[in-house]
Amino acid sequence: MQLSKHFSLEELTHTDHRTLDNTPTDAELANLVRLAEFLEVIKAILGGKPIMINSAFRSKAVNDAVGSKDTSQHRTGCAADIRVPGMTPDEVVKAIRSADLEFDQVIREFDRWTHISIPLEGVAPRKNALIIDKTGTRTYA
């Protein structure tokens, strides 16, 4: 099922934990559609470069299996961890920030991928920009 021109439900619910159910509820699916549409905007500001999804929606079982917190925005279908071939995570963060998009969080994680999230419907975006690496979590300067 296509959620947007370039992003499918399969892509945004893929998990290596194949024995675990990772089926979104109707509300989570609605968030995934909004997330896919937001990823289309990011794709456009990055000049149409491909966006590779490491992880997006995670059911509770999948989220627990990867050791993430229950408060993760991946649980609601509002977050994706992405890689953009030919760009560093730092370049992706800078492009997103400079485009003044309505993101909730953009995080450069371990210099390997970029976490991007949108707020829940009707909630104002926080526009938090962070770095997470072996030294901890800090504000992106």
mmCIF file of C-alpha atoms in Angstrom:
data_model
loop_
_atom_site.group_PDB
_atom_site.id
_atom_site.type_symbol
_atom_site.label_atom_id
_atom_site.label_comp_id
_atom_site.label_asym_id
_atom_site.label_seq_id
_atom_site.Cartn_x
_atom_site.Cartn_y
_atom_site.Cartn_z
ATOM 1 C CA MET A 1 0.000 0.000 0.000
ATOM 2 C CA GLN A 2 1.439 3.363 -1.060
ATOM 3 C CA LEU A 3 1.184 6.067 1.613
ATOM 4 C CA SER A 4 2.658 8.739 -0.660
ATOM 5 C CA LYS A 5 4.352 8.894 -4.056
ATOM 6 C CA HIS A 6 7.657 7.431 -2.822
ATOM 7 C CA PHE A 7 6.864 5.741 0.516
ATOM 8 C CA SER A 8 4.902 2.560 1.167
ATOM 9 C CA LEU A 9 3.325 1.087 4.272
ATOM 10 C CA GLU A 10 5.641 -1.906 3.923
ATOM 11 C CA GLU A 11 8.697 0.373 3.940
ATOM 12 C CA LEU A 12 7.515 2.333 6.998
ATOM 13 C CA THR A 13 6.612 -0.807 8.990
ATOM 14 C CA HIS A 14 9.569 -3.010 8.007
ATOM 15 C CA THR A 15 11.346 -4.706 10.888
ATOM 16 C CA ASP A 16 14.075 -7.312 11.186
ATOM 17 C CA HIS A 17 12.016 -8.776 14.050
ATOM 18 C CA ARG A 18 9.766 -10.635 11.606
ATOM 19 C CA THR A 19 8.213 -12.902 14.213
ATOM 20 C CA LEU A 20 6.700 -9.856 15.949
ATOM 21 C CA ASP A 21 3.489 -8.202 14.778
ATOM 22 C CA ASN A 22 4.187 -4.691 13.542
ATOM 23 C CA THR A 23 0.732 -3.772 12.268
ATOM 24 C CA PRO A 24 -0.318 -0.169 12.964
ATOM 25 C CA THR A 25 -3.752 0.749 14.303
ATOM 26 C CA ASP A 26 -5.946 3.113 12.265
ATOM 27 C CA ALA A 27 -4.645 6.099 14.260
ATOM 28 C CA GLU A 28 -1.018 4.998 13.777
ATOM 29 C CA LEU A 29 -1.678 4.472 10.063
ATOM 30 C CA ALA A 30 -3.042 8.028 9.797
ATOM 31 C CA ASN A 31 0.193 9.270 11.408
ATOM 32 C CA LEU A 32 2.229 7.180 8.958
ATOM 33 C CA VAL A 33 0.420 8.841 6.051
ATOM 34 C CA ARG A 34 1.292 12.277 7.494
ATOM 35 C CA LEU A 35 4.885 11.095 8.046
ATOM 36 C CA ALA A 36 5.145 9.822 4.451
ATOM 37 C CA GLU A 37 3.878 13.173 3.178
ATOM 38 C CA PHE A 38 6.463 14.954 5.345
ATOM 39 C CA LEU A 39 9.209 12.680 3.998
ATOM 40 C CA GLU A 40 8.138 13.737 0.492
ATOM 41 C CA VAL A 41 8.794 17.360 1.496
ATOM 42 C CA ILE A 42 12.225 16.391 2.834
ATOM 43 C CA LYS A 43 12.962 14.473 -0.376
ATOM 44 C CA ALA A 44 12.115 17.607 -2.380
ATOM 45 C CA ILE A 45 14.355 19.897 -0.299
ATOM 46 C CA LEU A 46 17.173 17.356 -0.727
ATOM 47 C CA GLY A 47 16.896 17.679 -4.480
ATOM 48 C CA GLY A 48 14.993 14.423 -4.995
ATOM 49 C CA LYS A 49 17.707 12.235 -3.508
ATOM 50 C CA PRO A 50 16.536 8.794 -2.349
ATOM 51 C CA ILE A 51 15.612 8.446 1.314
ATOM 52 C CA MET A 52 16.372 5.073 2.854
ATOM 53 C CA ILE A 53 14.236 4.154 5.869
ATOM 54 C CA ASN A 54 16.116 2.352 8.656
ATOM 55 C CA SER A 55 13.127 2.299 10.980
ATOM 56 C CA ALA A 56 9.774 4.045 11.189
ATOM 57 C CA PHE A 57 6.685 2.590 12.908
ATOM 58 C CA ARG A 58 7.342 0.184 15.782
ATOM 59 C CA SER A 59 4.640 -1.760 17.592
ATOM 60 C CA LYS A 60 5.152 -2.109 21.339
ATOM 61 C CA ALA A 61 6.630 -5.582 20.832
ATOM 62 C CA VAL A 62 9.100 -4.366 18.187
ATOM 63 C CA ASN A 63 9.945 -1.242 20.184
ATOM 64 C CA ASP A 64 10.649 -3.380 23.267
ATOM 65 C CA ALA A 65 12.779 -5.764 21.185
ATOM 66 C CA VAL A 66 15.016 -2.930 19.968
ATOM 67 C CA GLY A 67 15.336 -1.557 23.514
ATOM 68 C CA SER A 68 13.622 1.760 22.897
ATOM 69 C CA LYS A 69 11.467 3.745 25.317
ATOM 70 C CA ASP A 70 7.662 3.528 25.246
ATOM 71 C CA THR A 71 7.623 7.290 24.681
ATOM 72 C CA SER A 72 9.437 6.917 21.341
ATOM 73 C CA GLN A 73 7.644 8.699 18.512
ATOM 74 C CA HIS A 74 8.245 5.567 16.436
ATOM 75 C CA ARG A 75 5.460 3.987 18.534
ATOM 76 C CA THR A 76 2.841 6.413 17.180
ATOM 77 C CA GLY A 77 3.999 6.352 13.560
ATOM 78 C CA CYS A 78 5.362 9.887 13.809
ATOM 79 C CA ALA A 79 9.097 9.172 13.401
ATOM 80 C CA ALA A 80 11.564 7.684 10.948
ATOM 81 C CA ASP A 81 15.275 7.032 11.056
ATOM 82 C CA ILE A 82 16.638 7.783 7.599
ATOM 83 C CA ARG A 83 19.800 7.675 5.527
ATOM 84 C CA VAL A 84 20.344 9.669 2.360
ATOM 85 C CA PRO A 85 22.994 8.222 0.025
ATOM 86 C CA GLY A 86 25.589 10.841 -0.820
ATOM 87 C CA MET A 87 24.804 12.951 2.254
ATOM 88 C CA THR A 88 26.062 12.760 5.814
ATOM 89 C CA PRO A 89 23.528 12.830 8.650
ATOM 90 C CA ASP A 90 24.913 16.270 9.518
ATOM 91 C CA GLU A 91 24.150 17.558 6.012
ATOM 92 C CA VAL A 92 20.609 16.151 6.253
ATOM 93 C CA VAL A 93 20.016 17.860 9.615
ATOM 94 C CA LYS A 94 21.329 21.175 8.283
ATOM 95 C CA ALA A 95 19.115 20.982 5.183
ATOM 96 C CA ILE A 96 16.012 20.216 7.246
ATOM 97 C CA ARG A 97 16.725 23.017 9.690
ATOM 98 C CA SER A 98 17.495 25.569 6.999
ATOM 99 C CA ALA A 99 14.220 24.755 5.183
ATOM 100 C CA ASP A 100 12.286 25.799 8.301
ATOM 101 C CA LEU A 101 10.050 22.726 8.179
ATOM 102 C CA GLU A 102 7.438 21.979 10.853
ATOM 103 C CA PHE A 103 9.328 19.025 12.372
ATOM 104 C CA ASP A 104 9.061 17.945 15.965
ATOM 105 C CA GLN A 105 12.584 16.553 16.313
ATOM 106 C CA VAL A 106 15.554 16.137 14.040
ATOM 107 C CA ILE A 107 18.419 14.177 15.561
ATOM 108 C CA ARG A 108 21.853 13.316 14.193
ATOM 109 C CA GLU A 109 22.305 9.861 15.680
ATOM 110 C CA PHE A 110 25.788 8.393 16.034
ATOM 111 C CA ASP A 111 26.794 10.046 12.726
ATOM 112 C CA ARG A 112 25.081 7.087 11.026
ATOM 113 C CA TRP A 113 21.484 8.201 10.426
ATOM 114 C CA THR A 114 19.039 11.050 10.962
ATOM 115 C CA HIS A 115 15.935 10.727 13.122
ATOM 116 C CA ILE A 116 13.069 12.925 11.957
ATOM 117 C CA SER A 117 9.683 13.217 13.614
ATOM 118 C CA ILE A 118 6.459 15.114 13.235
ATOM 119 C CA PRO A 119 4.145 16.076 16.101
ATOM 120 C CA LEU A 120 0.867 14.341 16.758
ATOM 121 C CA GLU A 121 -2.062 15.869 14.872
ATOM 122 C CA GLY A 122 -3.028 19.210 16.428
ATOM 123 C CA VAL A 123 0.159 19.515 18.505
ATOM 124 C CA ALA A 124 2.605 22.342 17.827
ATOM 125 C CA PRO A 125 6.024 21.206 16.547
ATOM 126 C CA ARG A 126 8.843 21.600 19.063
ATOM 127 C CA LYS A 127 11.519 21.940 16.376
ATOM 128 C CA ASN A 128 14.082 20.251 18.627
ATOM 129 C CA ALA A 129 17.451 19.662 16.980
ATOM 130 C CA LEU A 130 19.711 17.241 18.840
ATOM 131 C CA ILE A 131 22.840 15.137 18.565
ATOM 132 C CA ILE A 132 23.011 11.682 20.100
ATOM 133 C CA ASP A 133 26.330 9.901 20.169
ATOM 134 C CA LYS A 134 28.632 7.963 22.513
ATOM 135 C CA THR A 135 29.086 11.082 24.673
ATOM 136 C CA GLY A 136 25.322 11.434 25.251
ATOM 137 C CA THR A 137 22.542 13.741 24.070
ATOM 138 C CA ARG A 138 22.973 17.447 23.460
ATOM 139 C CA THR A 139 21.439 20.323 21.556
ATOM 140 C CA TYR A 140 22.476 20.635 17.939
ATOM 141 C CA ALA A 141 24.309 23.941 17.609
#
